[in-house]
C-alpha cells in the first residue's frame, strides 16, 4: 500500500458500532494508506449511548451527522451513512473510503464503491461478518489497534519513580485482542502466495507476496498474530521459509525475498513413508548432452509406475523444493523437465546417475550419486 500514501480518503464512522476509545488508533491506521480529507460520524446525538464521543469529535475534527432513531431497535445511522457515501462517490473528491463498522449491512455499499474503482478499507471488531470483510480491499480489526497502543504505553519509561501501590493489579484475562493462532489455513495461504509470486528459482519479493495475500484474504494482518510486520512473521518460521535480505546499489533499503522450503532432514523418511527408491537413468541408458541442454531426465518404462498417470507438475526436493513438469509420451520415454534452477542445483551432467525417491505424499527427492562424473 506504499504507493497509496497520497490518496484522499473519506472516513465514515458508525457510532453505534465502535467505541470512542479506539478513534485515535483508527485515524492513525487510515493515515498509513492516505490522507483523511473527509471525517464524518453518524449517530443519534440525543442518545446517552454516544455521550462519550463528543470530546473526541472536537479533538480529531470529526463532523457529527445527526440521525434520529425513528424506530426502536433499528440502526438508523446505516441509511444516512450510505447516502452520504454515494454523494461523496459521485462528487469524485476522494480516492478511497474507510467504513468503520462491524455491521454486515454495509456489504453492498463496499462492493458498489469498489465497482467504481475506489479503495475500500473496513475497520471493525473480530465479530464482523465475513461478507463485509470480503467486500473490502483491506479489513483491519480494531482489537489489534488497541493492543498496539497499549504496548507502546508499556514501552515508555517513567520520568520519575512511581510510588508503589498497596496491591499489584492482576494480569488481564485473555480477550478477543489476544493473538490469533497461525493455523494450517493461514500457513497454506502464506505458502501459496510465495509459490504464486515466485520466479524460476523459487524466490518471491515480499511486497508482491503481501499484496497477493491481501487480495485473497482482506482481513489478513501480521499484527493479528503478534508480529508488527509481515517480514517478522516470515522470519519466525525458519523451518518453512527461507529469507534473503538484499540491498540495491542506489539505496540502502533492504528488500526481502522469501522462498518455501521443506525440511526433509532429521530422518524425514520416518515421517513420510518411502514408496520406492531407484537409480536413474536405468541400466543401458544415460544422461545425454541433449538432456543437459534441455534440463531434463528421461524416465523409461520400468519407472513409469512411480509417476503420475498424466502430464502434470510435481514437487521435487533436491536441496530446496522445486516445481517440475512431468510429461508422458505414448511412443517414447517419459520426460521429467527439471527447469534450469533445479538442474543447476542437482548438478545435472552427461553420464551422471541419480537416486530418485518417491514419498507417500506424492512428492519426490533426487540426489546425485557420488563418483558418477563429479
Tab-separated table of C-alpha atoms in Angstrom:
chain	number	residue	atom	x	y	z
A	1	UNK	CA	0.000	0.000	0.000
A	2	UNK	CA	3.042	2.287	-0.014
A	3	UNK	CA	2.074	3.720	-3.387
A	4	UNK	CA	-1.256	4.883	-1.944
A	5	UNK	CA	0.149	7.292	0.682
A	6	UNK	CA	-1.228	10.384	-1.029
A	7	UNK	CA	-4.742	9.084	-1.612
A	8	UNK	CA	-7.608	11.235	-0.340
A	9	UNK	CA	-9.780	9.081	1.903
A	10	UNK	CA	-13.253	9.655	3.348
A	11	UNK	CA	-13.719	8.154	6.807
A	12	UNK	CA	-17.330	7.292	7.609
A	13	UNK	CA	-17.930	6.039	11.165
A	14	UNK	CA	-20.946	4.205	12.531
A	15	UNK	CA	-21.056	5.482	16.143
A	16	UNK	CA	-23.354	2.636	17.177
A	17	UNK	CA	-20.740	0.023	16.233
A	18	UNK	CA	-17.416	1.321	17.572
A	19	UNK	CA	-16.087	2.664	20.875
A	20	UNK	CA	-14.879	6.250	21.204
A	21	UNK	CA	-11.724	4.939	22.913
A	22	UNK	CA	-10.461	3.490	19.635
A	23	UNK	CA	-10.783	6.535	17.382
A	24	UNK	CA	-7.150	7.709	17.737
A	25	UNK	CA	-5.842	4.305	16.640
A	26	UNK	CA	-8.327	4.168	13.772
A	27	UNK	CA	-7.281	7.570	12.400
A	28	UNK	CA	-3.581	6.723	12.700
A	29	UNK	CA	-4.176	3.474	10.821
A	30	UNK	CA	-6.008	5.215	7.973
A	31	UNK	CA	-3.116	7.665	7.604
A	32	UNK	CA	-0.924	4.715	6.588
A	33	UNK	CA	-2.997	4.464	3.417
A	34	UNK	CA	-3.693	8.117	2.618
A	35	UNK	CA	-4.925	11.489	3.845
A	36	UNK	CA	-8.294	11.601	5.692
A	37	UNK	CA	-9.890	14.564	3.913
A	38	UNK	CA	-13.484	13.819	4.998
A	39	UNK	CA	-14.228	12.620	8.541
A	40	UNK	CA	-17.848	12.035	9.491
A	41	UNK	CA	-19.546	10.073	12.250
A	42	UNK	CA	-23.197	9.036	12.259
A	43	UNK	CA	-25.426	8.552	15.287
A	44	UNK	CA	-28.313	9.866	17.379
A	45	UNK	CA	-26.543	12.548	19.402
A	46	UNK	CA	-29.567	12.975	21.661
A	47	UNK	CA	-28.972	9.442	22.942
A	48	UNK	CA	-26.885	8.864	26.108
A	49	UNK	CA	-25.165	5.916	24.383
A	50	UNK	CA	-22.964	8.247	22.299
A	51	UNK	CA	-22.346	10.837	25.013
A	52	UNK	CA	-18.654	9.899	25.370
A	53	UNK	CA	-17.981	10.609	21.697
A	54	UNK	CA	-18.412	14.387	21.947
A	55	UNK	CA	-14.947	15.315	23.302
A	56	UNK	CA	-13.274	13.082	20.701
A	57	UNK	CA	-15.117	14.790	17.872
A	58	UNK	CA	-13.548	18.135	18.768
A	59	UNK	CA	-10.081	16.662	19.340
A	60	UNK	CA	-9.947	14.860	15.992
A	61	UNK	CA	-12.041	17.323	13.914
A	62	UNK	CA	-14.729	14.787	13.065
A	63	UNK	CA	-18.063	16.102	11.785
A	64	UNK	CA	-21.074	14.600	13.611
A	65	UNK	CA	-24.112	13.765	11.475
A	66	UNK	CA	-27.380	13.643	13.399
A	67	UNK	CA	-29.663	10.741	12.642
A	68	UNK	CA	-32.705	10.257	14.895
A	69	UNK	CA	-33.833	6.773	15.849
A	70	UNK	CA	-37.236	6.755	14.197
A	71	UNK	CA	-37.915	3.129	15.061
A	72	UNK	CA	-36.836	1.377	18.234
A	73	UNK	CA	-34.395	-1.459	17.685
A	74	UNK	CA	-33.308	-0.279	14.212
A	75	UNK	CA	-29.871	1.125	13.414
A	76	UNK	CA	-30.873	4.449	11.832
A	77	UNK	CA	-27.308	5.507	11.047
A	78	UNK	CA	-26.901	2.942	8.255
A	79	UNK	CA	-29.050	4.710	5.682
A	80	UNK	CA	-27.552	8.160	6.395
A	81	UNK	CA	-24.007	6.804	6.051
A	82	UNK	CA	-24.830	5.014	2.808
A	83	UNK	CA	-26.491	8.087	1.267
A	84	UNK	CA	-23.517	10.297	2.164
A	85	UNK	CA	-21.066	7.718	0.804
A	86	UNK	CA	-22.822	7.723	-2.565
A	87	UNK	CA	-22.933	11.534	-2.639
A	88	UNK	CA	-19.181	11.671	-1.937
A	89	UNK	CA	-18.567	8.987	-4.577
A	90	UNK	CA	-20.350	10.965	-7.305
A	91	UNK	CA	-18.630	14.212	-6.284
A	92	UNK	CA	-15.325	12.473	-7.158
A	93	UNK	CA	-13.488	14.239	-4.339
A	94	UNK	CA	-11.803	11.175	-2.837
A	95	UNK	CA	-9.780	8.172	-3.975
A	96	UNK	CA	-10.955	5.809	-1.286
A	97	UNK	CA	-13.305	5.186	1.619
A	98	UNK	CA	-12.840	3.866	5.142
A	99	UNK	CA	-16.026	2.418	6.628
A	100	UNK	CA	-15.758	1.978	10.393
A	101	UNK	CA	-18.382	-0.549	11.451
A	102	UNK	CA	-18.906	-4.216	12.269
A	103	UNK	CA	-22.286	-4.262	10.531
A	104	UNK	CA	-22.790	-6.518	7.510
A	105	UNK	CA	-25.412	-4.062	6.192
A	106	UNK	CA	-22.544	-2.132	4.581
A	107	UNK	CA	-21.511	-5.085	2.392
A	108	UNK	CA	-23.350	-3.834	-0.690
A	109	UNK	CA	-22.035	-0.294	-0.161
A	110	UNK	CA	-18.427	-1.512	-0.051
A	111	UNK	CA	-18.994	-3.591	-3.176
A	112	UNK	CA	-20.513	-0.630	-5.024
A	113	UNK	CA	-17.618	1.670	-4.091
A	114	UNK	CA	-15.082	-0.866	-5.322
A	115	UNK	CA	-17.009	-1.249	-8.572
A	116	UNK	CA	-16.376	2.474	-9.093
A	117	UNK	CA	-12.635	1.943	-8.734
A	118	UNK	CA	-12.298	3.282	-5.197
A	119	UNK	CA	-10.107	1.819	-2.474
A	120	UNK	CA	-12.291	0.499	0.358
A	121	UNK	CA	-10.877	-0.075	3.842
A	122	UNK	CA	-13.043	-1.656	6.513
A	123	UNK	CA	-12.377	-1.330	10.234
A	124	UNK	CA	-14.398	-3.278	12.776
A	125	UNK	CA	-14.369	-5.888	15.501
A	126	UNK	CA	-13.463	-9.540	15.026
A	127	UNK	CA	-17.152	-10.401	15.211
A	128	UNK	CA	-17.663	-8.646	11.847
A	129	UNK	CA	-19.485	-10.972	9.395
A	130	UNK	CA	-17.371	-12.445	6.611
A	131	UNK	CA	-19.378	-10.902	3.714
A	132	UNK	CA	-18.486	-7.344	4.786
A	133	UNK	CA	-14.828	-8.299	5.269
A	134	UNK	CA	-14.649	-9.881	1.810
A	135	UNK	CA	-16.240	-6.848	0.161
A	136	UNK	CA	-13.343	-4.595	1.272
A	137	UNK	CA	-9.888	-4.254	-0.279
A	138	UNK	CA	-8.436	-4.337	3.225
A	139	UNK	CA	-10.101	-5.057	6.564
A	140	UNK	CA	-8.493	-4.206	9.908
A	141	UNK	CA	-9.601	-5.414	13.324
A	142	UNK	CA	-9.844	-2.674	15.963
A	143	UNK	CA	-8.542	-5.111	18.578
A	144	UNK	CA	-5.033	-5.023	17.101
A	145	UNK	CA	-5.062	-1.207	17.035
A	146	UNK	CA	-5.983	-1.146	20.702
A	147	UNK	CA	-3.246	-3.645	21.511
A	148	UNK	CA	-0.630	-1.619	19.599
A	149	UNK	CA	-1.491	1.450	21.684
A	150	UNK	CA	-1.218	-0.498	24.947
A	151	UNK	CA	2.189	-1.940	24.012
A	152	UNK	CA	3.569	1.499	23.143
A	153	UNK	CA	2.466	2.834	26.519
A	154	UNK	CA	4.224	-0.026	28.289
A	155	UNK	CA	7.485	0.699	26.439
A	156	UNK	CA	7.601	4.313	27.688
A	157	UNK	CA	9.985	4.825	30.594
A	158	UNK	CA	8.587	6.725	33.613
A	159	UNK	CA	10.025	10.205	34.125
A	160	UNK	CA	10.044	9.869	37.926
A	161	UNK	CA	9.918	6.872	40.292
A	162	UNK	CA	6.421	5.562	40.709
A	163	UNK	CA	5.111	5.190	44.232
A	164	UNK	CA	4.268	1.538	44.845
A	165	UNK	CA	0.617	0.811	45.392
A	166	UNK	CA	-0.884	-1.452	48.006
A	167	UNK	CA	-1.649	-4.314	45.683
A	168	UNK	CA	-0.385	-5.113	42.212
A	169	UNK	CA	-3.064	-5.239	39.524
A	170	UNK	CA	-3.867	-8.674	38.268
A	171	UNK	CA	-2.897	-9.642	34.743
A	172	UNK	CA	-5.845	-9.083	32.413
A	173	UNK	CA	-7.714	-12.151	31.312
A	174	UNK	CA	-7.356	-13.196	27.714
A	175	UNK	CA	-9.760	-11.397	25.419
A	176	UNK	CA	-10.514	-11.176	21.704
A	177	UNK	CA	-7.488	-8.883	21.362
A	178	UNK	CA	-5.075	-11.765	22.077
A	179	UNK	CA	-3.036	-13.047	19.143
A	180	UNK	CA	-4.729	-15.412	16.739
A	181	UNK	CA	-3.149	-18.786	16.071
A	182	UNK	CA	-1.135	-19.455	12.930
A	183	UNK	CA	-3.292	-22.373	11.880
A	184	UNK	CA	-2.975	-24.666	8.870
A	185	UNK	CA	-5.245	-22.453	6.744
A	186	UNK	CA	-3.021	-19.380	7.255
A	187	UNK	CA	0.145	-21.389	6.592
A	188	UNK	CA	-1.359	-22.609	3.311
A	189	UNK	CA	-2.267	-19.014	2.413
A	190	UNK	CA	1.342	-17.895	3.009
A	191	UNK	CA	2.898	-20.804	1.116
A	192	UNK	CA	0.551	-20.446	-1.852
A	193	UNK	CA	1.261	-16.704	-2.056
A	194	UNK	CA	5.010	-17.385	-2.125
A	195	UNK	CA	4.626	-20.060	-4.809
A	196	UNK	CA	2.358	-17.922	-6.986
A	197	UNK	CA	4.661	-14.871	-6.970
A	198	UNK	CA	7.991	-16.725	-7.128
A	199	UNK	CA	10.430	-16.583	-10.030
A	200	UNK	CA	12.051	-19.648	-11.628
A	201	UNK	CA	14.451	-20.041	-8.700
A	202	UNK	CA	11.601	-20.050	-6.191
A	203	UNK	CA	12.285	-16.602	-4.697
A	204	UNK	CA	9.383	-14.170	-4.297
A	205	UNK	CA	9.519	-10.452	-3.435
A	206	UNK	CA	7.865	-9.780	-0.069
A	207	UNK	CA	5.950	-6.757	-1.391
A	208	UNK	CA	4.265	-8.874	-4.063
A	209	UNK	CA	3.545	-11.632	-1.539
A	210	UNK	CA	1.825	-9.180	0.803
A	211	UNK	CA	-0.281	-7.673	-1.979
A	212	UNK	CA	-1.478	-11.093	-3.149
A	213	UNK	CA	-2.334	-12.205	0.400
A	214	UNK	CA	-4.489	-9.100	0.975
A	215	UNK	CA	-6.311	-9.683	-2.321
A	216	UNK	CA	-7.105	-13.229	-1.283
A	217	UNK	CA	-7.872	-12.516	2.380
A	218	UNK	CA	-8.637	-8.825	3.123
A	219	UNK	CA	-8.558	-9.249	6.907
A	220	UNK	CA	-5.057	-10.729	6.941
A	221	UNK	CA	-2.688	-8.664	9.097
A	222	UNK	CA	0.551	-9.846	10.674
A	223	UNK	CA	-0.406	-7.948	13.839
A	224	UNK	CA	-3.260	-10.405	14.341
A	225	UNK	CA	-0.572	-12.991	15.077
A	226	UNK	CA	1.667	-10.828	17.265
A	227	UNK	CA	4.078	-9.525	14.594
A	228	UNK	CA	4.402	-5.828	13.794
A	229	UNK	CA	5.427	-6.509	10.183
A	230	UNK	CA	4.902	-9.364	7.774
A	231	UNK	CA	8.687	-9.719	7.419
A	232	UNK	CA	8.868	-10.523	11.148
A	233	UNK	CA	6.161	-13.146	10.681
A	234	UNK	CA	8.128	-14.925	7.947
A	235	UNK	CA	11.368	-14.680	9.947
A	236	UNK	CA	9.680	-16.513	12.827
A	237	UNK	CA	9.045	-19.573	10.624
A	238	UNK	CA	12.569	-20.543	9.613
A	239	UNK	CA	11.620	-24.199	9.168
A	240	UNK	CA	9.060	-23.288	6.488
A	241	UNK	CA	10.585	-20.286	4.690
A	242	UNK	CA	13.987	-19.026	3.610
A	243	UNK	CA	14.591	-15.271	3.952
A	244	UNK	CA	17.025	-13.368	1.732
A	245	UNK	CA	17.723	-9.709	2.576
A	246	UNK	CA	19.001	-7.759	-0.425
A	247	UNK	CA	20.087	-4.153	-0.948
A	248	UNK	CA	20.236	-2.227	-4.204
A	249	UNK	CA	23.222	-0.209	-5.406
A	250	UNK	CA	21.300	3.066	-5.318
A	251	UNK	CA	19.628	2.548	-1.953
A	252	UNK	CA	20.429	1.030	1.410
A	253	UNK	CA	16.810	-0.025	1.875
A	254	UNK	CA	16.531	-3.756	2.488
A	255	UNK	CA	14.421	-5.782	0.095
A	256	UNK	CA	13.118	-9.089	1.439
A	257	UNK	CA	12.738	-12.195	-0.710
A	258	UNK	CA	11.028	-15.361	0.513
A	259	UNK	CA	11.248	-18.957	-0.642
A	260	UNK	CA	9.297	-22.007	0.515
A	261	UNK	CA	11.356	-24.824	1.972
A	262	UNK	CA	10.509	-28.323	3.089
A	263	UNK	CA	12.826	-29.813	5.659
A	264	UNK	CA	13.479	-33.423	4.774
A	265	UNK	CA	16.289	-33.717	7.295
A	266	UNK	CA	16.069	-35.319	10.738
A	267	UNK	CA	15.013	-38.723	9.387
A	268	UNK	CA	12.193	-37.318	7.304
A	269	UNK	CA	11.695	-40.800	5.887
A	270	UNK	CA	10.317	-41.817	9.287
A	271	UNK	CA	7.630	-39.137	8.975
A	272	UNK	CA	6.822	-39.636	5.291
A	273	UNK	CA	6.833	-43.247	4.200
A	274	UNK	CA	9.175	-44.032	1.298
A	275	UNK	CA	7.216	-45.660	-1.522
A	276	UNK	CA	10.247	-46.591	-3.643
A	277	UNK	CA	13.837	-45.574	-4.291
A	278	UNK	CA	15.561	-46.208	-7.636
A	279	UNK	CA	18.684	-45.263	-9.583
A	280	UNK	CA	18.072	-43.194	-12.715
A	281	UNK	CA	18.688	-43.477	-15.572
A	282	UNK	CA	18.148	-47.245	-15.796
A	283	UNK	CA	20.838	-49.701	-16.854
A	284	UNK	CA	21.714	-49.242	-20.534
A	285	UNK	CA	20.558	-45.618	-20.559
A	286	UNK	CA	22.425	-42.425	-19.702
A	287	UNK	CA	22.055	-38.682	-19.320
A	288	UNK	CA	22.980	-37.204	-22.698
A	289	UNK	CA	24.332	-33.791	-23.683
A	290	UNK	CA	20.883	-33.066	-25.171
A	291	UNK	CA	19.267	-33.882	-21.793
A	292	UNK	CA	21.620	-31.481	-20.022
A	293	UNK	CA	20.896	-28.764	-22.573
A	294	UNK	CA	17.130	-29.211	-22.055
A	295	UNK	CA	17.453	-29.559	-18.238
A	296	UNK	CA	15.618	-32.893	-18.318
A	297	UNK	CA	15.853	-36.531	-17.268
A	298	UNK	CA	14.249	-39.196	-19.463
A	299	UNK	CA	12.163	-41.724	-17.500
A	300	UNK	CA	11.995	-45.165	-19.120
A	301	UNK	CA	9.034	-47.554	-18.874
A	302	UNK	CA	10.309	-49.557	-15.885
A	303	UNK	CA	9.936	-46.456	-13.677
A	304	UNK	CA	6.670	-45.111	-15.073
A	305	UNK	CA	4.679	-46.557	-12.124
A	306	UNK	CA	6.374	-44.046	-9.819
A	307	UNK	CA	4.963	-41.052	-11.657
A	308	UNK	CA	1.509	-39.564	-12.300
A	309	UNK	CA	-0.759	-41.189	-14.874
A	310	UNK	CA	-0.878	-37.964	-16.868
A	311	UNK	CA	1.348	-34.994	-17.621
A	312	UNK	CA	1.384	-32.616	-14.634
A	313	UNK	CA	3.603	-30.548	-12.344
A	314	UNK	CA	5.192	-32.335	-9.381
A	315	UNK	CA	7.195	-31.282	-6.328
A	316	UNK	CA	10.838	-32.383	-6.411
A	317	UNK	CA	13.219	-31.888	-3.491
A	318	UNK	CA	16.942	-31.506	-4.218
A	319	UNK	CA	18.484	-29.075	-1.732
A	320	UNK	CA	15.334	-26.989	-1.976
A	321	UNK	CA	11.907	-27.867	-3.247
A	322	UNK	CA	11.192	-27.200	-6.923
A	323	UNK	CA	8.078	-27.435	-9.043
A	324	UNK	CA	8.969	-29.564	-12.073
A	325	UNK	CA	6.946	-30.748	-15.057
A	326	UNK	CA	6.425	-34.454	-15.756
A	327	UNK	CA	5.429	-35.242	-19.368
A	328	UNK	CA	4.082	-38.573	-20.588
A	329	UNK	CA	4.585	-39.738	-24.185
A	330	UNK	CA	2.974	-42.698	-25.940
A	331	UNK	CA	5.747	-43.894	-28.209
A	332	UNK	CA	8.889	-42.822	-26.357
A	333	UNK	CA	10.298	-42.396	-22.850
A	334	UNK	CA	8.620	-40.020	-20.448
A	335	UNK	CA	10.405	-36.802	-19.509
A	336	UNK	CA	10.994	-35.107	-16.153
A	337	UNK	CA	11.557	-31.446	-17.032
A	338	UNK	CA	13.564	-30.073	-14.107
A	339	UNK	CA	13.934	-26.486	-15.258
A	340	UNK	CA	17.237	-24.601	-15.104
A	341	UNK	CA	17.294	-23.776	-11.327
A	342	UNK	CA	16.632	-27.399	-10.317
A	343	UNK	CA	19.047	-28.818	-12.905
A	344	UNK	CA	21.788	-26.481	-11.706
A	345	UNK	CA	21.177	-27.396	-8.065
A	346	UNK	CA	21.210	-31.102	-8.964
A	347	UNK	CA	24.454	-30.650	-10.963
A	348	UNK	CA	22.944	-32.385	-13.982
A	349	UNK	CA	25.824	-33.705	-16.110
A	350	UNK	CA	26.210	-36.030	-19.075
A	351	UNK	CA	26.729	-39.617	-17.908
A	352	UNK	CA	25.782	-38.965	-14.259
A	353	UNK	CA	23.461	-41.155	-12.195
A	354	UNK	CA	20.963	-40.091	-9.504
A	355	UNK	CA	18.866	-41.632	-6.764
A	356	UNK	CA	15.160	-40.808	-7.068
A	357	UNK	CA	12.921	-41.403	-4.037
A	358	UNK	CA	9.139	-41.238	-4.014
A	359	UNK	CA	7.265	-40.478	-0.766
A	360	UNK	CA	3.710	-41.249	0.296
A	361	UNK	CA	2.642	-37.581	-0.084
A	362	UNK	CA	3.264	-37.774	-3.872
A	363	UNK	CA	6.499	-35.812	-3.559
A	364	UNK	CA	9.979	-36.770	-4.754
A	365	UNK	CA	13.609	-36.215	-3.897
A	366	UNK	CA	16.651	-36.564	-6.154
A	367	UNK	CA	20.276	-36.770	-5.092
A	368	UNK	CA	23.429	-37.162	-7.172
A	369	UNK	CA	25.398	-40.379	-6.637
A	370	UNK	CA	28.977	-39.661	-5.654
A	371	UNK	CA	31.666	-40.824	-8.027
A	372	UNK	CA	29.388	-40.501	-11.041
A	373	UNK	CA	31.058	-37.879	-13.267
A	374	UNK	CA	31.527	-35.428	-10.356
